[in-house]
């Protein structure tokens, strides 16, 4: 098919080449460092020059017939460039300002280039260049920038800036209207609260930083140990770190108190993983007789330049004063990164990176300040109100006939009507957000939920896309061994006892044989027995398989000694009692622990492990010792791990290997069952590992070892050379077995995903796991329903393949998409717009083998292309970037530590709580804030309408209707409680919202707060303001003072009645608030004799006039509301009736 597609270059070759250079520069600058093997993925293919502007065909007929379609440009690029005045008005000024600011910042903070370094042991003064201080700084501001910084954050909102200008204008005598405090008190209150909140946060950050920076560590000097503060540590210092102490900076591990020459560290603060990591001391320094000898040798460490990747490191250790000089290669297992914690023994290391150059600091991104959609919508509405305010003032001045200093009058009118934009809007909404956060945390149906970002609870009610991690989020990350397959025979959970019997018999035979002739070195499988041949072969194969699984891993048994205090860990020596109840296993992968626990259950137990040896206990209690000669760790590139061991009793050398079926299928000898069985297990939702072995002679091994150590010392392309040597060993291996381990789903994952799907939320699963596992979890969790087709996107490496595959996918309708990270990268490189458009039409999308940066990239793409709100859910350190990029990030406290839950906006304990968080709390927060915001605006509009009517009646005089305390009291004590009680309102009971998740779809359309609803409130305000003012003027007697009394009392009553009209579900606190406000007003009448004539207020005339006006202003609205409920009730009321 591809051969028939004519691919015409659209641009000149020079332009295409320039584009390629740009793209290459862009990907190189992505900061992924040489360690991350990214370049190979972005090799710019030759044909990309020709294909650079080739669009993806979006019409089926065109693909078959019309070839001229290729001349058109993709729609993504068609957007016409606006230039000139139009461009400047439509956001060009913003672009220019940000460009200038970015340039200034770039000039001020020009980063110095990071370089590789040579570090002499214990000699910081020998460093050629200056390295950053080892101080931790998480503060946003310093003493000088605090006030300006906080004020800028506040006044960048149009609303607040407007109030500032209005308040400042009151210092000009000609513009002064009423008292200063009526303007400055509310603004001062808002600012004081904000500054206090920021100051407390900043002080907490300062205290945390100071605590970390002043931790004391022992530094080794020629004169012995001295105590230094963490912030005073320099590159080249020799630092001693005790057990359970935080490592203060990035170091190379030189010695340890442990006999084995290795130690464990906890890395949960760095990568979110809770398991311990084994680290190895540099053997040259570990062998030195005493600590002080570190100063008697002349040695240095050569370290690569600081980079992001926490899983790789290249360096060398050189001792110059020995003959010949000692060179040792350093890798990730010789490093101790900052922010990790020593879990065993005492370690001594030499500092290589400090401060900003440490891996932990380089990997923290500055989280963006998230602003909710509702806040942006309200900001738009305030701008509309501002335009209305200017128009109204201009009309007033025009009607005056531009007499005298008309511009001064214009400004006075602007101030008189400034209540159109109420300052209490921000105060009420912020208090409302705090209340919603409190309600979420108090909800006993979702215990343990924490709101970390209190500014965006309404976002929970507007979500359209939900990105979720798989491991630990949808699944429990608890592995259970389920299946062992030997090719001809398969064992499940119910037949494990057979395996146990086989293991027991094979070891008892071996033992009896060994006792028969002591000098015998017969390997166990040659043990003669009277059992039939077939039977024996199965038995020996099981025995070999179990032994391989028990030996091929990176697991270390740890013994918690009873005598020592809690948390004290003793390492088992051979003579120690290997009691089962004290033993726990530590490994970097839960799969490995599951496998070793399984071999223990069938009788072969791992009892001790150090760097050089490993001991297994047979069912009869005999201890078998194996010497570990080499370990090849698992990486995401090679997808396999290997180990070379020598059996102490027989001196046989065996190379064991286990890994993913994709990696292992080419390594093992030919067989006809592996691929099929892997497919079967994956469909059951099991994670598969293929186990193989190869026996080596002494000569083969010695040859391999010399080549391997040579490759490990090379400074250039070390990883490639090492991989090439290891691959020479990975040939024609004997396939032993296939294992299946199940990762169990979290509680109630299926009903929760079902509910979210019914609510119209599209769910994307972004995982680092392999394609098969991801697909099977997507099916078992019902992310993809049973009836739906799944389109697995074929691996693509260049533009032409991506083009064909996207066209094939476009023809499918209503099917879920499964795509791997590298194919996704290719598609986004050439067909970003088209790919996102197609993927958004899918009911579910699964992206597997995603890196953390890719996850964040996908979230940003969805935000840009769809403009909808996104939510990211994750539980590990690798999900942090995705959580911070999403509009709303939810972290789950899981097995992988608390890193994700600390970085998230909302932290929950289980995935199933998301349903209630969105359906109930998201709905309520959004609906309540929308009602509250519009009501506060209505409260400002109604008084401005009254002012306009008053001014127009009195010959357009710019005189205030209500003075001083009446204005302050109106917005606070008289109406504040009932208006704020709207945060307790709910239109649907929580049970109904959870039972009918379809109700959630309405929220995403944003109908509760739109220009339409806003306009209705504006009309209501104009109607009521007009009635109140005209009513008071028509009914007013003799003195002007009565107008104020009648209209103000009627206004307060109208507001209280309007709150009652707006409420959908009554709460006892709402009733209390209504009566409390009314009581406050009546009580204050006694004191406000400068505004009110007390004698007049107590008359019957006053009462009937006020009642009449109030009834006229409110009754029609009550009637309209009743009719609307009868004739076109909202969807939720149909369900509840």
Tab-separated table of C-alpha atoms in Angstrom, residues 52 87 189 246-247 291 419 456 496 534 553 720 737 812 861 871 898 987 1012 1025 1048 1050 1067 1076:
chain	number	residue	atom	x	y	z
A	52	UNK	CA	7.602	17.358	6.201
A	87	UNK	CA	-2.899	41.142	16.195
A	189	UNK	CA	-9.389	43.032	54.956
A	246	UNK	CA	19.204	11.626	55.516
A	247	UNK	CA	21.989	11.791	52.939
A	291	UNK	CA	39.122	5.115	58.298
A	419	UNK	CA	-20.631	48.749	43.693
A	456	UNK	CA	-9.927	24.793	42.902
A	496	UNK	CA	1.145	-26.101	44.033
A	534	UNK	CA	8.968	-39.440	32.114
A	553	UNK	CA	16.747	-12.160	41.453
A	720	UNK	CA	26.629	0.146	24.665
A	737	UNK	CA	9.660	-22.195	32.585
A	812	UNK	CA	-12.497	1.901	12.986
A	861	UNK	CA	-1.840	18.205	24.633
A	871	UNK	CA	-7.767	15.423	35.887
A	898	UNK	CA	3.482	9.676	49.603
A	987	UNK	CA	-29.931	20.644	44.387
A	1012	UNK	CA	-27.293	33.766	29.879
A	1025	UNK	CA	-33.674	48.281	42.078
A	1048	UNK	CA	-32.959	50.798	52.626
A	1050	UNK	CA	-37.104	47.394	51.743
A	1067	UNK	CA	-30.641	23.737	56.168
A	1076	UNK	CA	-29.890	36.702	62.680
